[in-house]
Amino acid sequence: MPSALQLAQGNEALTIAVLECRKLLHRRSLVSAAASTVPVPGLDWAVDAAMLSALVPKINARFGLTPDQIQRLGPRKREHLQKAINGVGSLLIGKTITRELILRAAQAVGVRLTAKQAAKCVPLAGQAVAALIGYSAVRYLGEQHLKECVQVVLSANLALPAPEVITLPS
């Protein structure tokens, strides 16, 4: 299965959006990995859910796929977009993101998350394994969501919104 970047190939705006979102995904995955090393049961799952609950809406916004952005489209374009979303089968595109929705999407990596909990019981090496699993689980879910966003944008022939410009105080 091609990656989000491979799917976006040939479309400069999509490629830039994927690369920007991957940077954000990498940073959030590192936070998840750090939380995975803390030997408090359940803390890493809470951090993972919080990371994804904040990350997914940002990815959706970058691709023009938040509920507000979709609502601003014309009726025909909105209907075409809904068909594309249904065709991809995404749980997270065009919806208000809740922890329950994130947990349902995380069931795809449930075995990894359970292994992460078990690995924490082994001093040092287990924490390293837990961190690696935590990083890869969040990274995997984020990459899957990125792929779905790219597929929907391509299928619906949707124009991406302009990237947010961050102004620094002088």
mmCIF file of C-alpha atoms in Angstrom:
data_model
loop_
_atom_site.group_PDB
_atom_site.id
_atom_site.type_symbol
_atom_site.label_atom_id
_atom_site.label_comp_id
_atom_site.label_asym_id
_atom_site.label_seq_id
_atom_site.Cartn_x
_atom_site.Cartn_y
_atom_site.Cartn_z
ATOM 1 C CA MET A 1 0.000 0.000 0.000
ATOM 2 C CA PRO A 2 1.467 3.366 -0.972
ATOM 3 C CA SER A 3 2.275 5.970 1.661
ATOM 4 C CA ALA A 4 0.546 9.346 1.863
ATOM 5 C CA LEU A 5 3.544 10.941 0.195
ATOM 6 C CA GLN A 6 3.428 8.458 -2.669
ATOM 7 C CA LEU A 7 -0.300 9.074 -3.111
ATOM 8 C CA ALA A 8 0.311 12.837 -3.255
ATOM 9 C CA GLN A 9 3.099 12.483 -5.799
ATOM 10 C CA GLY A 10 2.610 14.812 -8.746
ATOM 11 C CA ASN A 11 0.515 17.273 -6.747
ATOM 12 C CA GLU A 12 2.805 19.889 -5.205
ATOM 13 C CA ALA A 13 0.235 21.331 -2.783
ATOM 14 C CA LEU A 14 -0.672 17.871 -1.475
ATOM 15 C CA THR A 15 2.988 16.888 -1.134
ATOM 16 C CA ILE A 16 3.720 20.010 0.915
ATOM 17 C CA ALA A 17 0.673 19.377 3.124
ATOM 18 C CA VAL A 18 1.748 15.767 3.730
ATOM 19 C CA LEU A 19 5.300 16.817 4.628
ATOM 20 C CA GLU A 20 4.024 19.494 7.032
ATOM 21 C CA CYS A 21 1.663 17.047 8.700
ATOM 22 C CA ARG A 22 4.385 14.410 8.963
ATOM 23 C CA LYS A 23 6.590 16.858 10.893
ATOM 24 C CA LEU A 24 3.751 17.460 13.313
ATOM 25 C CA LEU A 25 3.074 13.729 13.515
ATOM 26 C CA HIS A 26 6.731 13.005 14.271
ATOM 27 C CA ARG A 27 6.777 15.508 17.157
ATOM 28 C CA ARG A 28 3.569 14.110 18.639
ATOM 29 C CA SER A 29 4.866 10.559 18.293
ATOM 30 C CA LEU A 30 8.002 11.505 20.235
ATOM 31 C CA VAL A 31 5.841 12.825 23.076
ATOM 32 C CA SER A 32 3.934 9.546 23.045
ATOM 33 C CA ALA A 33 7.220 7.619 23.184
ATOM 34 C CA ALA A 34 8.371 9.675 26.179
ATOM 35 C CA ALA A 35 5.077 9.055 27.986
ATOM 36 C CA SER A 36 5.432 5.340 27.300
ATOM 37 C CA THR A 37 8.581 5.178 29.423
ATOM 38 C CA VAL A 38 6.743 6.311 32.560
ATOM 39 C CA PRO A 39 5.808 3.191 34.538
ATOM 40 C CA VAL A 40 2.297 4.387 35.447
ATOM 41 C CA PRO A 41 -0.365 2.016 34.072
ATOM 42 C CA GLY A 42 -2.705 3.712 31.618
ATOM 43 C CA LEU A 43 -0.828 7.020 31.466
ATOM 44 C CA ASP A 44 0.560 6.299 28.022
ATOM 45 C CA TRP A 45 -2.868 5.416 26.640
ATOM 46 C CA ALA A 46 -4.269 8.689 27.975
ATOM 47 C CA VAL A 47 -1.378 10.604 26.416
ATOM 48 C CA ASP A 48 -1.787 8.752 23.108
ATOM 49 C CA ALA A 49 -5.508 9.566 23.020
ATOM 50 C CA ALA A 50 -4.821 13.208 23.901
ATOM 51 C CA MET A 51 -2.096 13.452 21.228
ATOM 52 C CA LEU A 52 -4.339 11.992 18.553
ATOM 53 C CA SER A 53 -7.342 14.064 19.668
ATOM 54 C CA ALA A 54 -5.280 17.201 19.061
ATOM 55 C CA LEU A 55 -3.425 15.949 15.970
ATOM 56 C CA VAL A 56 -6.288 14.630 13.843
ATOM 57 C CA PRO A 57 -8.235 17.947 13.738
ATOM 58 C CA LYS A 58 -5.036 19.760 12.699
ATOM 59 C CA ILE A 59 -4.460 17.287 9.879
ATOM 60 C CA ASN A 60 -8.105 17.569 8.836
ATOM 61 C CA ALA A 61 -7.832 21.368 8.821
ATOM 62 C CA ARG A 62 -4.695 21.299 6.674
ATOM 63 C CA PHE A 63 -6.550 19.260 4.057
ATOM 64 C CA GLY A 64 -9.803 21.276 4.281
ATOM 65 C CA LEU A 65 -11.685 18.402 5.898
ATOM 66 C CA THR A 66 -12.991 19.766 9.219
ATOM 67 C CA PRO A 67 -16.767 19.921 9.721
ATOM 68 C CA ASP A 68 -16.683 23.747 9.427
ATOM 69 C CA GLN A 69 -14.623 23.683 6.228
ATOM 70 C CA ILE A 70 -16.908 21.077 4.686
ATOM 71 C CA GLN A 71 -20.004 23.058 5.683
ATOM 72 C CA ARG A 72 -18.705 26.087 3.741
ATOM 73 C CA LEU A 73 -18.607 24.104 0.493
ATOM 74 C CA GLY A 74 -21.454 24.272 -1.970
ATOM 75 C CA PRO A 75 -24.102 21.532 -1.771
ATOM 76 C CA ARG A 76 -22.814 19.660 -4.831
ATOM 77 C CA LYS A 77 -19.189 19.778 -3.736
ATOM 78 C CA ARG A 78 -20.202 18.711 -0.214
ATOM 79 C CA GLU A 79 -22.142 15.733 -1.568
ATOM 80 C CA HIS A 80 -19.212 14.725 -3.789
ATOM 81 C CA LEU A 81 -16.869 15.031 -0.792
ATOM 82 C CA GLN A 82 -19.156 12.882 1.401
ATOM 83 C CA LYS A 83 -19.098 10.182 -1.267
ATOM 84 C CA ALA A 84 -15.293 10.319 -1.294
ATOM 85 C CA ILE A 85 -15.151 10.097 2.511
ATOM 86 C CA ASN A 86 -17.523 7.120 2.510
ATOM 87 C CA GLY A 87 -15.512 5.482 -0.273
ATOM 88 C CA VAL A 88 -12.324 5.694 1.791
ATOM 89 C CA GLY A 89 -14.176 4.504 4.891
ATOM 90 C CA SER A 90 -12.655 7.050 7.239
ATOM 91 C CA LEU A 91 -13.928 7.407 10.791
ATOM 92 C CA LEU A 92 -12.063 10.655 11.411
ATOM 93 C CA ILE A 93 -12.596 12.878 8.367
ATOM 94 C CA GLY A 94 -15.287 15.537 8.534
ATOM 95 C CA LYS A 95 -16.287 14.748 12.087
ATOM 96 C CA THR A 96 -15.817 16.416 15.416
ATOM 97 C CA ILE A 97 -13.036 14.410 17.021
ATOM 98 C CA THR A 98 -13.817 12.863 20.388
ATOM 99 C CA ARG A 99 -11.801 10.514 22.550
ATOM 100 C CA GLU A 100 -14.306 7.738 21.821
ATOM 101 C CA LEU A 101 -13.761 8.203 18.100
ATOM 102 C CA ILE A 102 -9.976 8.130 18.587
ATOM 103 C CA LEU A 103 -10.205 4.978 20.716
ATOM 104 C CA ARG A 104 -12.304 3.286 18.036
ATOM 105 C CA ALA A 105 -9.652 4.139 15.432
ATOM 106 C CA ALA A 106 -6.919 2.964 17.824
ATOM 107 C CA GLN A 107 -8.401 -0.531 17.911
ATOM 108 C CA ALA A 108 -6.371 -1.097 14.748
ATOM 109 C CA VAL A 109 -3.213 -1.028 16.854
ATOM 110 C CA GLY A 110 -4.714 -2.504 20.008
ATOM 111 C CA VAL A 111 -2.273 -5.421 20.121
ATOM 112 C CA ARG A 112 0.659 -3.027 19.985
ATOM 113 C CA LEU A 113 -0.767 -0.972 22.820
ATOM 114 C CA THR A 114 -1.288 -4.066 24.960
ATOM 115 C CA ALA A 115 2.272 -5.204 24.258
ATOM 116 C CA LYS A 116 3.458 -1.757 25.290
ATOM 117 C CA GLN A 117 1.824 -2.179 28.698
ATOM 118 C CA ALA A 118 3.410 -5.592 29.186
ATOM 119 C CA ALA A 119 6.850 -4.381 28.109
ATOM 120 C CA LYS A 120 6.859 -1.706 30.816
ATOM 121 C CA CYS A 121 7.221 -4.408 33.465
ATOM 122 C CA VAL A 122 10.782 -5.177 32.339
ATOM 123 C CA PRO A 123 13.209 -2.567 33.703
ATOM 124 C CA LEU A 124 15.058 -0.376 31.170
ATOM 125 C CA ALA A 125 14.836 -2.647 28.111
ATOM 126 C CA GLY A 126 11.081 -2.919 28.575
ATOM 127 C CA GLN A 127 10.736 0.841 28.800
ATOM 128 C CA ALA A 128 12.734 1.239 25.597
ATOM 129 C CA VAL A 129 10.469 -1.284 23.868
ATOM 130 C CA ALA A 130 7.388 0.492 25.255
ATOM 131 C CA ALA A 131 8.692 3.819 23.922
ATOM 132 C CA LEU A 132 9.301 2.312 20.488
ATOM 133 C CA ILE A 133 5.840 0.766 20.415
ATOM 134 C CA GLY A 134 4.272 4.040 21.608
ATOM 135 C CA TYR A 135 6.038 6.006 18.895
ATOM 136 C CA SER A 136 5.154 3.533 16.164
ATOM 137 C CA ALA A 137 1.495 3.218 17.215
ATOM 138 C CA VAL A 138 0.841 6.966 17.087
ATOM 139 C CA ARG A 139 2.903 7.296 13.919
ATOM 140 C CA TYR A 140 0.973 4.443 12.273
ATOM 141 C CA LEU A 141 -2.437 5.894 13.144
ATOM 142 C CA GLY A 142 -1.366 9.337 11.964
ATOM 143 C CA GLU A 143 0.036 8.007 8.688
ATOM 144 C CA GLN A 144 -3.168 6.041 8.065
ATOM 145 C CA HIS A 145 -5.184 9.196 8.615
ATOM 146 C CA LEU A 146 -2.885 11.167 6.300
ATOM 147 C CA LYS A 147 -3.407 8.548 3.568
ATOM 148 C CA GLU A 148 -7.164 8.768 3.989
ATOM 149 C CA CYS A 149 -7.054 12.578 3.752
ATOM 150 C CA VAL A 150 -4.975 12.465 0.566
ATOM 151 C CA GLN A 151 -7.281 9.854 -0.977
ATOM 152 C CA VAL A 152 -10.375 11.926 -0.158
ATOM 153 C CA VAL A 153 -8.860 15.159 -1.505
ATOM 154 C CA LEU A 154 -7.807 13.440 -4.727
ATOM 155 C CA SER A 155 -11.105 11.599 -5.142
ATOM 156 C CA ALA A 156 -13.213 14.713 -4.511
ATOM 157 C CA ASN A 157 -10.838 16.960 -6.494
ATOM 158 C CA LEU A 158 -10.798 19.302 -3.513
ATOM 159 C CA ALA A 159 -8.574 22.382 -3.402
ATOM 160 C CA LEU A 160 -6.465 22.591 -0.259
ATOM 161 C CA PRO A 161 -6.847 25.628 1.988
ATOM 162 C CA ALA A 162 -3.869 27.937 2.259
ATOM 163 C CA PRO A 163 -1.477 26.888 5.029
ATOM 164 C CA GLU A 164 -1.734 28.883 8.227
ATOM 165 C CA VAL A 165 0.757 31.691 8.390
ATOM 166 C CA ILE A 166 2.281 32.071 11.812
ATOM 167 C CA THR A 167 3.455 35.581 12.570
ATOM 168 C CA LEU A 168 6.079 35.998 15.221
ATOM 169 C CA PRO A 169 5.990 39.015 17.507
ATOM 170 C CA SER A 170 8.678 41.567 16.736
#
